Every structure is written in C-alpha cells, then in structure tokens.
CSV table of C-alpha atoms in Angstrom, one decimal:
chain,number,residue,atom,x,y,z
A,1,MET,CA,-19.3,-3.0,0.7
A,2,LEU,CA,-17.0,-0.8,-1.3
A,3,VAL,CA,-13.4,-0.3,-0.2
A,4,THR,CA,-11.6,2.5,-2.0
A,5,LEU,CA,-7.9,2.6,-1.6
A,6,ILE,CA,-6.0,5.8,-2.4
A,7,ALA,CA,-2.2,5.6,-2.9
A,8,ALA,CA,-0.5,8.3,-0.7
A,9,ALA,CA,1.1,11.2,-2.4
A,10,ARG,CA,4.8,10.7,-2.9
A,11,SER,CA,7.3,11.2,-0.1
A,12,SER,CA,10.5,11.1,-2.2
A,13,SER,CA,11.7,10.8,-5.7
A,14,LEU,CA,10.6,7.5,-7.2
A,15,LEU,CA,14.2,6.9,-8.1
A,16,ASP,CA,15.0,7.1,-4.4
A,17,ALA,CA,12.1,5.0,-3.1
A,18,ARG,CA,13.1,3.2,0.0
A,19,PHE,CA,11.7,0.1,1.7
A,20,ASP,CA,9.4,1.2,4.6
A,21,ASP,CA,9.9,4.8,3.7
A,22,GLU,CA,8.9,6.9,6.8
A,23,ARG,CA,9.5,10.3,5.2
A,24,PRO,CA,6.8,13.0,5.0
A,25,LEU,CA,5.4,14.3,1.7
A,26,ASP,CA,7.9,16.2,-0.4
A,27,ALA,CA,7.1,19.4,-2.4
A,28,ALA,CA,6.2,17.5,-5.5
A,29,GLY,CA,3.9,15.3,-3.4
A,30,TRP,CA,2.1,18.3,-1.9
A,31,LEU,CA,1.7,19.9,-5.4
A,32,ALA,CA,0.2,16.7,-6.9
A,33,LEU,CA,-2.1,16.3,-3.9
A,34,GLU,CA,-3.3,19.9,-4.2
A,35,ARG,CA,-4.3,19.1,-7.8
A,36,ALA,CA,-6.0,15.9,-6.9
A,37,ILE,CA,-8.1,17.2,-4.0
A,38,PRO,CA,-11.1,18.3,-6.1
A,39,ALA,CA,-11.5,14.8,-7.6
A,40,LEU,CA,-10.9,12.9,-4.4
A,41,LEU,CA,-12.8,15.2,-2.0
A,42,PRO,CA,-16.1,13.2,-2.4
A,43,LEU,CA,-14.5,10.2,-0.7
A,44,ALA,CA,-14.6,12.1,2.6
A,45,ALA,CA,-18.2,11.0,2.8
A,46,ALA,CA,-17.2,7.4,3.5
A,47,GLU,CA,-18.5,5.9,6.7
A,48,LEU,CA,-15.1,4.6,7.7
A,49,ARG,CA,-11.8,6.4,6.8
A,50,TYR,CA,-8.4,4.9,7.4
A,51,CYS,CA,-4.8,5.4,6.6
A,52,SER,CA,-1.5,3.5,7.1
A,53,PRO,CA,0.6,4.9,10.0
A,54,THR,CA,3.2,6.5,7.7
A,55,PRO,CA,3.6,10.3,7.6
A,56,CYS,CA,2.8,10.5,3.9
A,57,SER,CA,-0.4,8.5,4.2
A,58,ARG,CA,-1.6,10.5,7.2
A,59,GLN,CA,-0.8,13.8,5.5
A,60,THR,CA,-2.5,12.7,2.3
A,61,GLY,CA,-5.6,11.6,4.3
A,62,GLU,CA,-5.7,14.8,6.3
A,63,ALA,CA,-5.3,17.0,3.2
A,64,LEU,CA,-8.3,15.2,1.6
A,65,GLY,CA,-10.4,16.0,4.6
A,66,LEU,CA,-10.7,12.3,5.7
A,67,SER,CA,-9.6,12.6,9.3
A,68,PRO,CA,-8.4,9.0,8.9
A,69,LEU,CA,-7.8,6.5,11.7
A,70,ALA,CA,-4.3,5.0,11.4
A,71,GLN,CA,-4.4,1.3,11.0
A,72,PRO,CA,-1.2,-0.6,11.8
A,73,ALA,CA,-2.4,-3.5,9.6
A,74,LEU,CA,-2.2,-1.2,6.6
A,75,ARG,CA,1.6,-0.6,7.0
A,76,ASP,CA,4.0,-1.5,4.2
A,77,CYS,CA,5.6,-4.9,4.1
A,78,ASP,CA,8.1,-5.4,7.0
A,79,MET,CA,11.4,-5.4,5.2
A,80,GLY,CA,13.5,-6.3,8.2
A,81,ARG,CA,17.1,-5.3,7.9
A,82,TRP,CA,16.5,-3.8,4.4
A,83,ARG,CA,14.3,-1.1,6.0
A,84,GLY,CA,15.3,2.4,4.9
A,85,ARG,CA,17.4,1.2,2.0
A,86,THR,CA,16.7,1.3,-1.8
A,87,LEU,CA,16.5,-1.8,-3.9
A,88,GLN,CA,19.7,-0.8,-5.6
A,89,GLU,CA,21.5,-0.6,-2.3
A,90,VAL,CA,20.3,-4.0,-1.2
A,91,THR,CA,21.0,-5.6,-4.5
A,92,ALA,CA,24.6,-4.3,-4.3
A,93,ARG,CA,25.1,-5.8,-0.9
A,94,GLU,CA,23.0,-9.0,-1.0
A,95,PRO,CA,22.3,-9.9,-4.7
A,96,GLN,CA,21.5,-13.6,-3.9
A,97,SER,CA,19.1,-12.6,-1.1
A,98,VAL,CA,17.3,-10.2,-3.5
A,99,ASP,CA,17.0,-12.9,-6.1
A,100,ALA,CA,15.6,-15.3,-3.6
A,101,TRP,CA,13.1,-12.7,-2.4
A,102,LEU,CA,11.9,-11.9,-5.9
A,103,ALA,CA,11.7,-15.6,-6.9
A,104,ASP,CA,10.0,-17.2,-3.9
A,105,PRO,CA,6.9,-15.5,-2.3
A,106,ARG,CA,7.5,-17.4,0.9
A,107,SER,CA,11.1,-16.1,1.2
A,108,ALA,CA,12.0,-13.4,3.7
A,109,PRO,CA,15.8,-13.1,3.5
A,110,HIS,CA,15.7,-9.7,5.0
A,111,GLY,CA,14.3,-11.1,8.3
A,112,GLY,CA,10.9,-9.4,7.9
A,113,GLU,CA,7.7,-10.4,6.2
A,114,SER,CA,7.4,-12.6,3.2
A,115,LEU,CA,5.3,-11.5,0.2
A,116,LEU,CA,2.7,-14.2,1.0
A,117,ALA,CA,2.5,-13.1,4.7
A,118,PHE,CA,2.2,-9.4,3.6
A,119,VAL,CA,-0.7,-10.2,1.1
A,120,SER,CA,-2.4,-12.3,3.8
A,121,ARG,CA,-2.2,-9.5,6.4
A,122,ILE,CA,-3.7,-7.0,3.9
A,123,GLY,CA,-6.4,-9.5,3.0
A,124,GLY,CA,-7.2,-10.1,6.6
A,125,TRP,CA,-7.7,-6.3,7.1
A,126,LEU,CA,-10.0,-6.2,4.1
A,127,ASP,CA,-12.0,-9.2,5.4
A,128,THR,CA,-12.6,-7.7,8.8
A,129,ARG,CA,-14.1,-4.3,7.8
A,130,PRO,CA,-17.2,-3.9,9.9
A,131,ILE,CA,-19.5,-2.5,7.2
A,132,GLU,CA,-21.8,-4.8,5.2
A,133,GLY,CA,-24.1,-4.1,2.3
A,134,ASP,CA,-23.6,-0.8,0.4
A,135,GLY,CA,-21.2,0.8,3.0
A,136,LEU,CA,-18.2,2.8,1.8
A,137,VAL,CA,-14.7,2.5,3.3
A,138,VAL,CA,-11.8,4.6,2.3
A,139,ALA,CA,-8.1,4.0,3.1
A,140,VAL,CA,-5.0,6.0,2.2
A,141,THR,CA,-1.9,3.8,2.1
A,142,GLU,CA,1.3,2.9,0.2
A,143,PRO,CA,1.2,1.7,-3.4
A,144,THR,CA,2.6,-1.7,-2.2
A,145,VAL,CA,-0.4,-2.2,0.1
A,146,ILE,CA,-2.7,-1.5,-2.8
A,147,ARG,CA,-0.9,-4.0,-4.9
A,148,ALA,CA,-1.2,-6.6,-2.2
A,149,ALA,CA,-4.9,-5.9,-1.8
A,150,MET,CA,-5.5,-6.3,-5.6
A,151,LEU,CA,-3.6,-9.6,-5.5
A,152,TYR,CA,-5.7,-10.8,-2.6
A,153,ALA,CA,-9.0,-9.7,-4.2
A,154,LEU,CA,-8.2,-11.3,-7.5
A,155,LYS,CA,-6.7,-14.5,-6.0
A,156,ALA,CA,-3.9,-13.9,-8.5
A,157,PRO,CA,-0.6,-15.8,-8.4
A,158,PRO,CA,2.1,-14.2,-6.3
A,159,ALA,CA,4.2,-13.3,-9.3
A,160,SER,CA,1.4,-10.9,-10.3
A,161,TYR,CA,2.5,-8.6,-7.5
A,162,TRP,CA,5.7,-7.8,-9.4
A,163,ARG,CA,3.7,-7.0,-12.6
A,164,THR,CA,1.4,-4.5,-11.0
A,165,GLU,CA,2.1,-0.8,-10.8
A,166,VAL,CA,0.3,1.7,-8.5
A,167,TYR,CA,1.3,5.3,-8.7
A,168,PRO,CA,1.0,8.0,-6.1
A,169,LEU,CA,-2.6,9.2,-5.7
A,170,SER,CA,-4.0,6.3,-7.8
A,171,VAL,CA,-7.4,5.1,-6.7
A,172,VAL,CA,-8.5,1.4,-6.7
A,173,SER,CA,-11.8,0.1,-5.5
A,174,LEU,CA,-12.7,-3.3,-4.3
A,175,SER,CA,-16.3,-4.5,-3.9
A,176,GLY,CA,-17.6,-7.4,-2.0
A,177,GLY,CA,-16.6,-8.7,1.4
A,178,ARG,CA,-15.0,-11.4,3.5
A,179,GLY,CA,-13.0,-13.5,1.0
A,180,ARG,CA,-15.1,-12.6,-2.1
A,181,TRP,CA,-13.7,-9.4,-3.5
A,182,SER,CA,-13.8,-8.0,-7.0
A,183,LEU,CA,-11.7,-5.3,-8.5
A,184,ARG,CA,-14.0,-2.4,-9.5
A,185,LEU,CA,-12.8,-0.1,-12.3
A,186,GLY,CA,-14.5,3.1,-13.4
C-alpha cells in the first residue's frame, strides 16, 4: 500500500503559526495551491482520499479534486490550553512548561496530548487503512501530522520530530502497511 500525505496549503503567515490553527486558507495559500494543482491532480485517482478536519486541509483537498473524507484521527496534536496561541506567546507565559514539553516526549504540560501519544495516534491511523497490496491512499493534513507519520514510519527517536520540517503543499509518501512502513522519496 502507498499512503501519500499532502501538507495543507497555509492558513496564516508562518511567523504567526498557532497551535491547532483552525483558520481557513489565506490569499497566499490559495495562490500557492493554484500553482500546485497541476502537479498534485493525479493523486485524485487514489482509492481512498482523506483530510484532517481543519478548514485549510478540507479546502486544499477540495481544490485538488479529492472530495476527501474528514478523519478526526488526522487532526493536529491536542495542545490543551495552548490551543490558538503561538509558541512565542506560550514561551513568554510558561517558559518552564515549554522547556519540559520540548525535552520530554511524554510531557504534556499544556493539558493536551504528549508527543508520544500524538505519534502513536497517527501511527494507529496509518496501520488501520483498509487497503492492502498496491492500493493508493491520499490524505491532506497539517505538516505536524506528516512529521509524526514520518517519525512513526522510520521508528525514529522522538527528538527527530523537532529536526524535521514539512512545508505547506509538501508531499510525503509511505509504503508498506501495519507497523512496517518505509519512507518513499521520488
């Protein structure tokens, strides 16, 4: 099975990125998406097409002609009381909590989901896709979800999450199935 993950077009300035951002695509996001459509359009032939429940993921999926099914399991990490805030805002208010969160993948000082729980949730979603063999699955989701999926697939140490960047409209493919995933480039 091949699972192709597409990072949603941007919903706000990258400098204003907020935890659990629920804003729709902005003008720059629509423009970038318009340019990317020709390259990404073939992915609409996938047997299964999903998206996270956020406005920017749904809008990206619809613009690509995917008619995606929203999957609650593909939502961003639950950031508890930090939801809607920027990292800079949270660091100014709770510097020790941010340090703990960045240092310990089991930590959830915000009252939401730990990094390990988030990665496990995304891995569980990957492992329960109903297509076996050469089937193709496409999902549009947040860059953080794609980072978690790569970490799960590669069985990489949790610190690798902080050293991975996924930009809007990036495409990452994973091949394999249930607990035996490989990152596929090219």
